[in-house]
mmCIF file of C-alpha atoms and ligand atoms in Angstrom:
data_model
loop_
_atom_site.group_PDB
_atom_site.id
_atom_site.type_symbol
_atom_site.label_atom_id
_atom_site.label_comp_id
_atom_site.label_asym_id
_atom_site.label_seq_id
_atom_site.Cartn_x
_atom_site.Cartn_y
_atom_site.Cartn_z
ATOM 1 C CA UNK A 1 0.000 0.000 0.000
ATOM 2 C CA UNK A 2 1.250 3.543 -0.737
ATOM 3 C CA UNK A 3 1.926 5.853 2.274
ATOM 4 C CA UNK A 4 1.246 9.318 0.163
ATOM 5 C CA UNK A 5 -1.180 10.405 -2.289
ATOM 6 C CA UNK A 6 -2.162 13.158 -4.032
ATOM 7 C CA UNK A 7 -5.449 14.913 -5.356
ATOM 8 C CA UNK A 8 -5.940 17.407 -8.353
ATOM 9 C CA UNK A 9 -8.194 19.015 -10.249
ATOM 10 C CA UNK A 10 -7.683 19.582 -13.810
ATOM 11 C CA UNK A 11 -9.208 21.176 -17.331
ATOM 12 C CA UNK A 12 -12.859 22.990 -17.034
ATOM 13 C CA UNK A 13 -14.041 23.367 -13.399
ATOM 14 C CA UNK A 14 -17.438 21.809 -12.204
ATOM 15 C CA UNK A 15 -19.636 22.351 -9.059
ATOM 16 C CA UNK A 16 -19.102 19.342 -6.989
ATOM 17 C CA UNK A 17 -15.685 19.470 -7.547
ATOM 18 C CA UNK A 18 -14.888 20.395 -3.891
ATOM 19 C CA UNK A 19 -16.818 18.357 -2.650
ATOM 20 C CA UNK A 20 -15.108 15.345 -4.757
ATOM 21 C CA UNK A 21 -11.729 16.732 -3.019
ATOM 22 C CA UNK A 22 -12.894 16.635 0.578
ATOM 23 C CA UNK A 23 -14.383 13.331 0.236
ATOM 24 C CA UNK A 24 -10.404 11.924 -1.211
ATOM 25 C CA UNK A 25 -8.961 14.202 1.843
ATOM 26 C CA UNK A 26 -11.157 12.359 4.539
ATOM 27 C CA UNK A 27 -10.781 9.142 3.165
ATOM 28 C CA UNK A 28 -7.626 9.358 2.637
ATOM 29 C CA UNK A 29 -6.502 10.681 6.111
ATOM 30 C CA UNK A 30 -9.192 8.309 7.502
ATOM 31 C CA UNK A 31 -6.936 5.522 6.265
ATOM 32 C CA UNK A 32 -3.345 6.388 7.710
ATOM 33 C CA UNK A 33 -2.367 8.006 4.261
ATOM 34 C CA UNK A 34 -0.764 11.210 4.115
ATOM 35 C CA UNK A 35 -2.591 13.811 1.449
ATOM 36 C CA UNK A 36 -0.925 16.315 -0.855
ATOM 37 C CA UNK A 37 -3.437 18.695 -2.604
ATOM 38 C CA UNK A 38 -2.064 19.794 -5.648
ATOM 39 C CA UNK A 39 -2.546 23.696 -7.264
ATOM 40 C CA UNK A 40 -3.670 24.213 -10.675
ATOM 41 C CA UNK A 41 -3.559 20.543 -12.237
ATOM 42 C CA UNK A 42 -1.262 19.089 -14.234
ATOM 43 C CA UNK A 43 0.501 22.750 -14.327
ATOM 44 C CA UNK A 44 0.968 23.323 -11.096
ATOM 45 C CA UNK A 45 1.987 19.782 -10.696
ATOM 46 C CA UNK A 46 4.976 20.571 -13.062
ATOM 47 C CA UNK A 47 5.625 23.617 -10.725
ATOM 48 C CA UNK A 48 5.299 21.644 -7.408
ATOM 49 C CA UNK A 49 2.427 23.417 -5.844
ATOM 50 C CA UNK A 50 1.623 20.928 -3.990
ATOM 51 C CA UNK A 51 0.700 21.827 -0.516
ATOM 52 C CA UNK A 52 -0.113 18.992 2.621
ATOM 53 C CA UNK A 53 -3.908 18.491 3.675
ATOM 54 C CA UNK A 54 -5.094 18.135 6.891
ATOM 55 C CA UNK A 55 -9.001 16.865 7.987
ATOM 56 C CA UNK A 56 -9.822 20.825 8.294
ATOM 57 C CA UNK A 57 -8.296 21.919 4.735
ATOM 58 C CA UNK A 58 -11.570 20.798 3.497
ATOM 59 C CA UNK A 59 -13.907 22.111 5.953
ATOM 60 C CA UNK A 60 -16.777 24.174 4.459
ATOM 61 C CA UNK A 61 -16.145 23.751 0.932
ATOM 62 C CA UNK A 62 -19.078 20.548 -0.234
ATOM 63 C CA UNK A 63 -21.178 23.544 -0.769
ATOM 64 C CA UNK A 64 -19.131 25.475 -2.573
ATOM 65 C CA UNK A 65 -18.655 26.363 -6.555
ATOM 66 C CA UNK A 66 -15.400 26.576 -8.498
ATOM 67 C CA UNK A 67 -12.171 24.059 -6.886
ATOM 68 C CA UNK A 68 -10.155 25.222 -4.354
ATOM 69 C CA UNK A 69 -7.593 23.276 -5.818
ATOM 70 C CA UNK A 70 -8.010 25.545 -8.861
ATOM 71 C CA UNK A 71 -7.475 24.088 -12.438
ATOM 72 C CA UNK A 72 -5.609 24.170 -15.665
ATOM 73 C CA UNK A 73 -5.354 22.953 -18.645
ATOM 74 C CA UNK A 74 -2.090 21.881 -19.566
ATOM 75 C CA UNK A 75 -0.701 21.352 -22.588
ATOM 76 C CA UNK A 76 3.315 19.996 -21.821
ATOM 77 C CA UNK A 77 1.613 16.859 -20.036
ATOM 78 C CA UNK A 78 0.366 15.827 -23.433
ATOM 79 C CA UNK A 79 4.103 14.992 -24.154
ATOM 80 C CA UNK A 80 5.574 12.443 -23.107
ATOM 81 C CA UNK A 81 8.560 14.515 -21.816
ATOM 82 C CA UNK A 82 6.028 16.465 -19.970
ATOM 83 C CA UNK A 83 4.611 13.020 -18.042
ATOM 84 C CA UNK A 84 8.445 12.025 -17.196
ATOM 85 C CA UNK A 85 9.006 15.074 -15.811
ATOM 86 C CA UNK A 86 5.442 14.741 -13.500
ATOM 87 C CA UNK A 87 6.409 11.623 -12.788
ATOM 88 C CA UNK A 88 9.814 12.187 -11.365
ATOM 89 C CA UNK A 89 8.546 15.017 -9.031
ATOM 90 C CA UNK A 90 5.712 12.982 -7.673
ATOM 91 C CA UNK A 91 8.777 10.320 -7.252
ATOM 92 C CA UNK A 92 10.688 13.025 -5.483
ATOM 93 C CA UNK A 93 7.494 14.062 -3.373
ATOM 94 C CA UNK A 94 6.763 10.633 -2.388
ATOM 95 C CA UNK A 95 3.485 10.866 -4.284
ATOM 96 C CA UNK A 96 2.492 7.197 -4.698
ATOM 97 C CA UNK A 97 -0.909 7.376 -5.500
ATOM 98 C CA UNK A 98 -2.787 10.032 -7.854
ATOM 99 C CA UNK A 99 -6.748 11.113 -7.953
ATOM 100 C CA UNK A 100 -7.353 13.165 -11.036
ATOM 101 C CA UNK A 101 -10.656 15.325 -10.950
ATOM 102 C CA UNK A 102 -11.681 16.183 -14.639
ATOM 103 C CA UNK A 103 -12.213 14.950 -18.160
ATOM 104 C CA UNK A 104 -11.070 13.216 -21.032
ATOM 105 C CA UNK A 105 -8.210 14.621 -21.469
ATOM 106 C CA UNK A 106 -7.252 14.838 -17.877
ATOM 107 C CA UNK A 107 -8.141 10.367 -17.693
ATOM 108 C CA UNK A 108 -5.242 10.415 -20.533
ATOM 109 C CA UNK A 109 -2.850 12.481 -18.482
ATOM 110 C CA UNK A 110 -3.363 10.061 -15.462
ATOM 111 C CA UNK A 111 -2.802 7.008 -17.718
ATOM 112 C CA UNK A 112 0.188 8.334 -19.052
ATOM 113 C CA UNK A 113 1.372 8.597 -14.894
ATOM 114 C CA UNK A 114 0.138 5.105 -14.348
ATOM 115 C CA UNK A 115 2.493 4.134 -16.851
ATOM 116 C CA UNK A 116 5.349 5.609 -15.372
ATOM 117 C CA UNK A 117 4.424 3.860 -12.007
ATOM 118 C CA UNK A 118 2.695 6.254 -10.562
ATOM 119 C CA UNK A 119 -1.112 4.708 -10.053
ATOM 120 C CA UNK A 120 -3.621 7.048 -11.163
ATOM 121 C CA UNK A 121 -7.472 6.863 -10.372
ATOM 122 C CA UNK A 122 -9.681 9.781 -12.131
ATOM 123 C CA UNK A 123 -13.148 10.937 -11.392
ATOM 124 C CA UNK A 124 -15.305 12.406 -13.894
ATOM 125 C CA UNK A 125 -15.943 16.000 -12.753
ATOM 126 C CA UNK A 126 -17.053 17.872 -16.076
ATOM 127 C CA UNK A 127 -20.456 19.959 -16.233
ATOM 128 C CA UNK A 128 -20.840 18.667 -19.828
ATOM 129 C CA UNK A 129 -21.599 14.864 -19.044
ATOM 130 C CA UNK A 130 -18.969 13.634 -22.018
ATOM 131 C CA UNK A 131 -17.408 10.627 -20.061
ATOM 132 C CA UNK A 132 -19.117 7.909 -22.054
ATOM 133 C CA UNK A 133 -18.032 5.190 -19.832
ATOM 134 C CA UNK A 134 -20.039 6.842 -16.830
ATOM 135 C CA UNK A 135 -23.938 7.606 -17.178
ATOM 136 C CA UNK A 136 -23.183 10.936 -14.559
ATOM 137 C CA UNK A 137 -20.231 13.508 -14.505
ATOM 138 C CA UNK A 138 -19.651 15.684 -11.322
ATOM 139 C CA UNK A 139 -21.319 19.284 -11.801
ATOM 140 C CA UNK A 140 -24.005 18.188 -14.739
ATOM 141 C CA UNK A 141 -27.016 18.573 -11.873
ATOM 142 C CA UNK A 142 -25.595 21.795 -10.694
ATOM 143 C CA UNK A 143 -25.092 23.121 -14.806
ATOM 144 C CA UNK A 144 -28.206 21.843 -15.808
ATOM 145 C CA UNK A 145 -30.634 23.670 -12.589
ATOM 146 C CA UNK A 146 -28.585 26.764 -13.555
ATOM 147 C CA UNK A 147 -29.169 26.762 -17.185
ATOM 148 C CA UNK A 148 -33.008 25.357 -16.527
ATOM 149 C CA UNK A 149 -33.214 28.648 -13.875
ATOM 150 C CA UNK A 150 -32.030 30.835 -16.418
ATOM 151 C CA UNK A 151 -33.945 30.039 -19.556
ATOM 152 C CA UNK A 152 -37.368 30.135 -17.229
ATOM 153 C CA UNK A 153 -36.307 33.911 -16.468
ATOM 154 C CA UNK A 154 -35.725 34.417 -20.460
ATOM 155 C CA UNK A 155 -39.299 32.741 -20.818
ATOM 156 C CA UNK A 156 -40.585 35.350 -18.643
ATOM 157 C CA UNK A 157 -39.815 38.102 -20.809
ATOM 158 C CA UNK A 158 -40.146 36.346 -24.244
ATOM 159 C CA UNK A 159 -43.828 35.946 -22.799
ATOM 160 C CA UNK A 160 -44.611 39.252 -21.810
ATOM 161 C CA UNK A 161 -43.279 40.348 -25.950
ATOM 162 C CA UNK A 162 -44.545 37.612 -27.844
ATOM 163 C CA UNK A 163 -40.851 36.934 -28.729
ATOM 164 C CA UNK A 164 -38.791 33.820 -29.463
ATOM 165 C CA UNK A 165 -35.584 32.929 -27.649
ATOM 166 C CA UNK A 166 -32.923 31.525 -28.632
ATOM 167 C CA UNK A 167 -30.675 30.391 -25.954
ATOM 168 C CA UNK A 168 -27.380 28.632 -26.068
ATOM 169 C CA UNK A 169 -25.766 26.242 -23.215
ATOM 170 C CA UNK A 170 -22.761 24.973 -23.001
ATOM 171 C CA UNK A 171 -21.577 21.417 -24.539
ATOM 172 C CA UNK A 172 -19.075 21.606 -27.547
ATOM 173 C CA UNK A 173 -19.519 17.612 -27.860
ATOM 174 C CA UNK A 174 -22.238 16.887 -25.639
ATOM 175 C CA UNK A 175 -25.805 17.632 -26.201
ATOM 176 C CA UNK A 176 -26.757 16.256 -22.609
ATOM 177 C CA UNK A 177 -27.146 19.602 -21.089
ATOM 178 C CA UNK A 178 -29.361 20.986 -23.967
ATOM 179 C CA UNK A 179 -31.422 17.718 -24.112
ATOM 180 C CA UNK A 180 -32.315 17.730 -20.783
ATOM 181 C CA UNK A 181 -32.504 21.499 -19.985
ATOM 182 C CA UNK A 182 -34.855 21.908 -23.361
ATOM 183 C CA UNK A 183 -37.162 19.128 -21.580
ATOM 184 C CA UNK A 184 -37.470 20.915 -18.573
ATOM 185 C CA UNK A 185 -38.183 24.570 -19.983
ATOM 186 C CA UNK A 186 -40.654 22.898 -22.675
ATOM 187 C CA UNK A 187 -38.307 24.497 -25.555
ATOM 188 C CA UNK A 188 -40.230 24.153 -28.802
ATOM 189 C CA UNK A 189 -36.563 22.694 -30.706
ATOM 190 C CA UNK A 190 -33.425 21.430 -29.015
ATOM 191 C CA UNK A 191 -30.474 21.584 -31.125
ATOM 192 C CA UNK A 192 -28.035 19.125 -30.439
ATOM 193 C CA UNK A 193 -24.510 18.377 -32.421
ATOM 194 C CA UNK A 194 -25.653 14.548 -31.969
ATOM 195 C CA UNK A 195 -28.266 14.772 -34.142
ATOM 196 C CA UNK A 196 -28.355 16.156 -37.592
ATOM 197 C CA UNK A 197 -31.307 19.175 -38.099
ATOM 198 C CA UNK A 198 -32.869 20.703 -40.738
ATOM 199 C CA UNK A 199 -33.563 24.756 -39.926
ATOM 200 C CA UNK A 200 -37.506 24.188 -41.395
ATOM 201 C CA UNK A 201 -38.730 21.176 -40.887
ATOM 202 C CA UNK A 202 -36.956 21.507 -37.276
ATOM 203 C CA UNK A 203 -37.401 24.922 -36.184
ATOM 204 C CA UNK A 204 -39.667 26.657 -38.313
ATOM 205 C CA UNK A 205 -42.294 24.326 -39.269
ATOM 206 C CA UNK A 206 -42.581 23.405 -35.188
ATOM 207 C CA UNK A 207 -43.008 27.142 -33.776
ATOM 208 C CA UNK A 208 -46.017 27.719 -37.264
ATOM 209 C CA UNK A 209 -47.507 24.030 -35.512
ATOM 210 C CA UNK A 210 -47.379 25.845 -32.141
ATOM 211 C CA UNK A 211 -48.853 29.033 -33.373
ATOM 212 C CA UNK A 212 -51.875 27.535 -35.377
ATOM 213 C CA UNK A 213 -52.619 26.341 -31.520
ATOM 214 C CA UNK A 214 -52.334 29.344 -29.971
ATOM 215 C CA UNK A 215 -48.894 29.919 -28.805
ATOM 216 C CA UNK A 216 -47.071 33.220 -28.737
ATOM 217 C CA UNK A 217 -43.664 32.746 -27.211
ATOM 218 C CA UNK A 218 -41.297 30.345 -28.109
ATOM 219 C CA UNK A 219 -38.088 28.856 -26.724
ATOM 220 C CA UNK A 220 -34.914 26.958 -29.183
ATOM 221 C CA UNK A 221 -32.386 25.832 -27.030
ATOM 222 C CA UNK A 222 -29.440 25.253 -28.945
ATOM 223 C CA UNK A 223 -25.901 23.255 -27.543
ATOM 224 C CA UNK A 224 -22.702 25.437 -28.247
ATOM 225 C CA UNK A 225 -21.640 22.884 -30.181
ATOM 226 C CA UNK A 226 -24.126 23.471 -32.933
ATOM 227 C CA UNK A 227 -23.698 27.325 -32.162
ATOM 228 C CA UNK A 228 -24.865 30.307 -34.522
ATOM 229 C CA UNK A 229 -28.059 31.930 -32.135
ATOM 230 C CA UNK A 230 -27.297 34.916 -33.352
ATOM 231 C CA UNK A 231 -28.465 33.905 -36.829
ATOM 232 C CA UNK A 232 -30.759 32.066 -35.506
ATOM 233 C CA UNK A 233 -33.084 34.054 -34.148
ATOM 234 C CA UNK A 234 -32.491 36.443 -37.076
ATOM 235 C CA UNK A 235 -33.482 33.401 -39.355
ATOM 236 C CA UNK A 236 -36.410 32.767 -37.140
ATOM 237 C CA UNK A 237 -37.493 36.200 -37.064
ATOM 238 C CA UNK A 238 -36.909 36.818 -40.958
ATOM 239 C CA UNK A 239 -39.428 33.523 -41.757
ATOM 240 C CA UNK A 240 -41.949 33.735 -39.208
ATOM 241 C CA UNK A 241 -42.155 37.305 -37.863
ATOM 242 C CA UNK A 242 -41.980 36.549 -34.590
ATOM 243 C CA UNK A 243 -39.793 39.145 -32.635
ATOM 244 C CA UNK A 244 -36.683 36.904 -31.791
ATOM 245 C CA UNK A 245 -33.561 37.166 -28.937
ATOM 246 C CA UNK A 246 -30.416 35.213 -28.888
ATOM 247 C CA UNK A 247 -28.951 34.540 -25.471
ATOM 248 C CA UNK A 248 -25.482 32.835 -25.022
ATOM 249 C CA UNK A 249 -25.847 31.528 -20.801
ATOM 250 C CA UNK A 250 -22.256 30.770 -20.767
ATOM 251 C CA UNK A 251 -19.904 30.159 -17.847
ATOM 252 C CA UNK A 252 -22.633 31.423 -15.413
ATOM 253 C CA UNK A 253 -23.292 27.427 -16.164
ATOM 254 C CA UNK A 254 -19.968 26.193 -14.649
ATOM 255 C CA UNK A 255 -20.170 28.127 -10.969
ATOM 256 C CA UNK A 256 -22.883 28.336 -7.850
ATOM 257 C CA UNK A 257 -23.501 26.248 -4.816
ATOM 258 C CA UNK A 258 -23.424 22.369 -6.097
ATOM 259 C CA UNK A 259 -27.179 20.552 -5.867
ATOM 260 C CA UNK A 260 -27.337 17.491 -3.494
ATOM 261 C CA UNK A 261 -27.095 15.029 -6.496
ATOM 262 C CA UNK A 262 -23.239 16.550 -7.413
ATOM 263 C CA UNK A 263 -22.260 16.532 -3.657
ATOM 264 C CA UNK A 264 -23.463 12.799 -3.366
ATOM 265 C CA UNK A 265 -21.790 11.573 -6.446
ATOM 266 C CA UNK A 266 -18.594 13.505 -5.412
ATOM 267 C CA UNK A 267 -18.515 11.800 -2.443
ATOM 268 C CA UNK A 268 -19.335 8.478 -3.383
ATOM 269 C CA UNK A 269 -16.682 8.759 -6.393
ATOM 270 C CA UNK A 270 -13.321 10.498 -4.198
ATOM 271 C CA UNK A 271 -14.304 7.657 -1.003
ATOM 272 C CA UNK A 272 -14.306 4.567 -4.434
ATOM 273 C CA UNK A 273 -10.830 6.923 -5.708
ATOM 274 C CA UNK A 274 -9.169 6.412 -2.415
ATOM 275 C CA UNK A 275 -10.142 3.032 -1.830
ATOM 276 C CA UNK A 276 -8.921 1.496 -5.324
ATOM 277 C CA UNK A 277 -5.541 3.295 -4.355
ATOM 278 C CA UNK A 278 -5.511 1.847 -0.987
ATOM 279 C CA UNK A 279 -5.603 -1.368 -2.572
ATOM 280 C CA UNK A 280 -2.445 -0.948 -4.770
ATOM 281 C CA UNK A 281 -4.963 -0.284 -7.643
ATOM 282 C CA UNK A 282 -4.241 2.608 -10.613
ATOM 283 C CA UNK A 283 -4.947 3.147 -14.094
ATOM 284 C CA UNK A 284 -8.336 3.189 -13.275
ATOM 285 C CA UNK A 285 -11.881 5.677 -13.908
ATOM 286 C CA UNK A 286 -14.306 5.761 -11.593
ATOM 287 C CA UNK A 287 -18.235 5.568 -13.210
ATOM 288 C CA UNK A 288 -21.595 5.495 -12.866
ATOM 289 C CA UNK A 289 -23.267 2.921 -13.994
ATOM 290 C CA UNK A 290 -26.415 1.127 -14.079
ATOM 291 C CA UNK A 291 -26.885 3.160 -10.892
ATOM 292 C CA UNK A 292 -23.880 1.345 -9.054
ATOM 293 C CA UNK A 293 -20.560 3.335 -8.479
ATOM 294 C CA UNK A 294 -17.546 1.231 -10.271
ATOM 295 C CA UNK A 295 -14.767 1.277 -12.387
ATOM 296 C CA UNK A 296 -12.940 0.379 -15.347
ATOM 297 C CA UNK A 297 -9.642 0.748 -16.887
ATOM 298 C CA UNK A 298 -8.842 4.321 -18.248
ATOM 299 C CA UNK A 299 -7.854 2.955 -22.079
ATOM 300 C CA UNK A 300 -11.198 0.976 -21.776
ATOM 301 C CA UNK A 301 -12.738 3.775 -20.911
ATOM 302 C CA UNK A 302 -11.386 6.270 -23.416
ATOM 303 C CA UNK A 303 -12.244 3.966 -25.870
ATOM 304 C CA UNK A 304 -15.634 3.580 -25.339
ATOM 305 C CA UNK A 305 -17.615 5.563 -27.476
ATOM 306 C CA UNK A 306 -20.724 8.013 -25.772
ATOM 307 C CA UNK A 307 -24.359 7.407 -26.478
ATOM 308 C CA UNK A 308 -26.851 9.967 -27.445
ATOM 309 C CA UNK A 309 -29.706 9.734 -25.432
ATOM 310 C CA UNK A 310 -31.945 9.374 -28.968
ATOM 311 C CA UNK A 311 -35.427 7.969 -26.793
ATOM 312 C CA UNK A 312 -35.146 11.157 -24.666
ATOM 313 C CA UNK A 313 -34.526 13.074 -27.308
ATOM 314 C CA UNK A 314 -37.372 11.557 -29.358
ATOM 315 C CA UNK A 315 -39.368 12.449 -26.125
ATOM 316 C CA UNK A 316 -38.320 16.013 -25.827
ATOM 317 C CA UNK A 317 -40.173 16.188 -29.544
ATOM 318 C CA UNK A 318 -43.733 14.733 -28.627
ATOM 319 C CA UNK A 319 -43.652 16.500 -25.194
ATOM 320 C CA UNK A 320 -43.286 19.786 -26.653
ATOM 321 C CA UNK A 321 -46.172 20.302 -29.586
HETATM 322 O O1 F6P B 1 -15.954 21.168 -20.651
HETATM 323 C C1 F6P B 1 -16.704 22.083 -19.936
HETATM 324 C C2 F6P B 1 -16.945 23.334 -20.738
HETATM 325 O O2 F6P B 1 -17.684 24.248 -19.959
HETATM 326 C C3 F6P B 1 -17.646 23.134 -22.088
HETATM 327 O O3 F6P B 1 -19.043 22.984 -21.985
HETATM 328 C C4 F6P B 1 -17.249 24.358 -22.826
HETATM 329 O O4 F6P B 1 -17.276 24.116 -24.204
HETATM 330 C C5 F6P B 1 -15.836 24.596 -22.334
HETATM 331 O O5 F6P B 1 -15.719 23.944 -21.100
HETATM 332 C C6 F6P B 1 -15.476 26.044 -22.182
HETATM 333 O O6 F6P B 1 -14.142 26.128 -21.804
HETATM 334 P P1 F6P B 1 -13.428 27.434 -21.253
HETATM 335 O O7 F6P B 1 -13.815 27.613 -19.816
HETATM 336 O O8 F6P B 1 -11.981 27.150 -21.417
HETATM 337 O O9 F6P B 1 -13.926 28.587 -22.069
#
């Protein structure tokens, strides 16, 4: 068993985050290791800014935003002289056990460190759930209540004017948060880059169904990935006459106080980190699955690719006529 391990956080923050390093902290002081916190990811790992946690480091921060860990992205540990050199300081700092908060790209960091003998465990914290071998990422709850908050005040006003709004939420990859926040705001389309569109039969020919019924305000969410609400909603406005509005919500998705859902899974997923690690075990993701917390090897679980929830989507359609 190692005597020393560390936790970052790395690439886009997440609500829940914190929460996800407190729960490694405890555990891992809970079970004789010592705990290095590391600054700034990968980067700061490079620049040793790593700093010794005690039980209280992580007192009041389950319920907070952002990391206190803060993050980076960083590009030298895509190299693989970047990983030797990570991998000889966390030799030279005793490090013998790694839990990496973040993404993709932050799972093929820690592999890389696994590989230099260094066992890695990482935990999907993203707001954008992406990790396709786990059916929740930390901070999607928190991103989604936020966005589904927001577009119900921008339905407020596109009542009052008769107007249609077209609002964009994050996900470059991912439709998740546009599929689920466009169910719960009753948006008219969801635009998703999983699923190819067509502008009229799509848009258009849904808000003229909607008005031949009666409605007067209308709401298009649209995932950054597909991107363009600018145009948009001057297309919309050009072939239907309907006053339109873009809105981009933007990072105001990725902060605030994370719901009981991303400070549950946090926990769950840093106690699982610490205990693979306490057995001797690296190289590994942490998931959830099937509504059981496991785990699976990180080249597996790159490798996987992510389904499209096409049923919900097909839902999101016939709910909203
Ligand atoms: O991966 C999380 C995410 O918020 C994406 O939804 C978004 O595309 C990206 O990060 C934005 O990154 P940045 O904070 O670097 O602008």
């Amino acid at each position: 068993m190692c005597k020393s391990i560390a936790v970052l956080t790395s690439g886009g923050d997440a609500p829940g985050m914190n929460a996800a390093v407190r729960a490694v902290v405890r555990a891992g002081i809970h079970r004789g290791f010592k705990v290095y916190g590391i600054s700034r990811g990968y980067h700061g790992l490079l620049k040793r800014e790593v700093t010794e946690m005690n039980l209280r480091s992580v007192s009041d921060i389950i319920g907070r935003g952002g990391t206190l860990l803060y993050t980076a992205r960083c590009r030298a540990m895509m190299t693989p002289e970047g990983q030797q050199q990570a991998a000889e300081i966390c030799k030279s700092l005793d490090i013998e056990g790694l839990v990496v908060i973040g993404g993709d790209g932050s799972f093929k960091g820690a592999r890389a460190l696994s590989n230099l003998g260094i066992p890695c465990v990482g935990i999907p914290g993203t707001i954008d759930n992406d990790i396709a071998c786990s059916d929740y990422t930390i901070g999607f709850d928190t991103a989604m209540n936020t966005a589904m908050e927001m577009v119900d005040k921008i339905r407020d006003t596109a009542q009052s004017h008769d107007r249609c709004s077209v609002v964009e939420v994050m996900g470059r990859r991912c439709g998740d948060i546009a599929l689920q926040t466009g169910i719960a705001v009753g948006a008219t389309s969801i635009l998703v880059p999983e699923v190819p569109f067509d502008l009229e039969s799509d848009v258009i020919s849904r808000i003229y169904e909607q008005k031949s019924t009666g409605k007067k305000h209308f709401i298009i969410v649209v995932a950054e990935g597909v991107g363009g609400v600018e145009d948009l909603a001057k297309y919309i406005e050009k072939r239907t006459g309907i006053e339109s509005r873009a809105t981009v919500l933007g990072h105001v998705q990725r902060g605030g106080s994370p719901t009981l859902r991303d400070r549950l899974m946090a926990t769950a997923m840093g106690v699982e980190a610490v205990d693979l690690l306490e057995k001797g075990i690296g190289n590994r993701v942490i998931a959830y699955k099937d509504s059981k917390i496991v785990n699976f090897d990180i080249t597996e679980a790159l490798d996987m690719p992510r389904e499209f929830d096409r049923h919900l989507y097909e839902v999101a359609l016939e709910a909203s006529i």
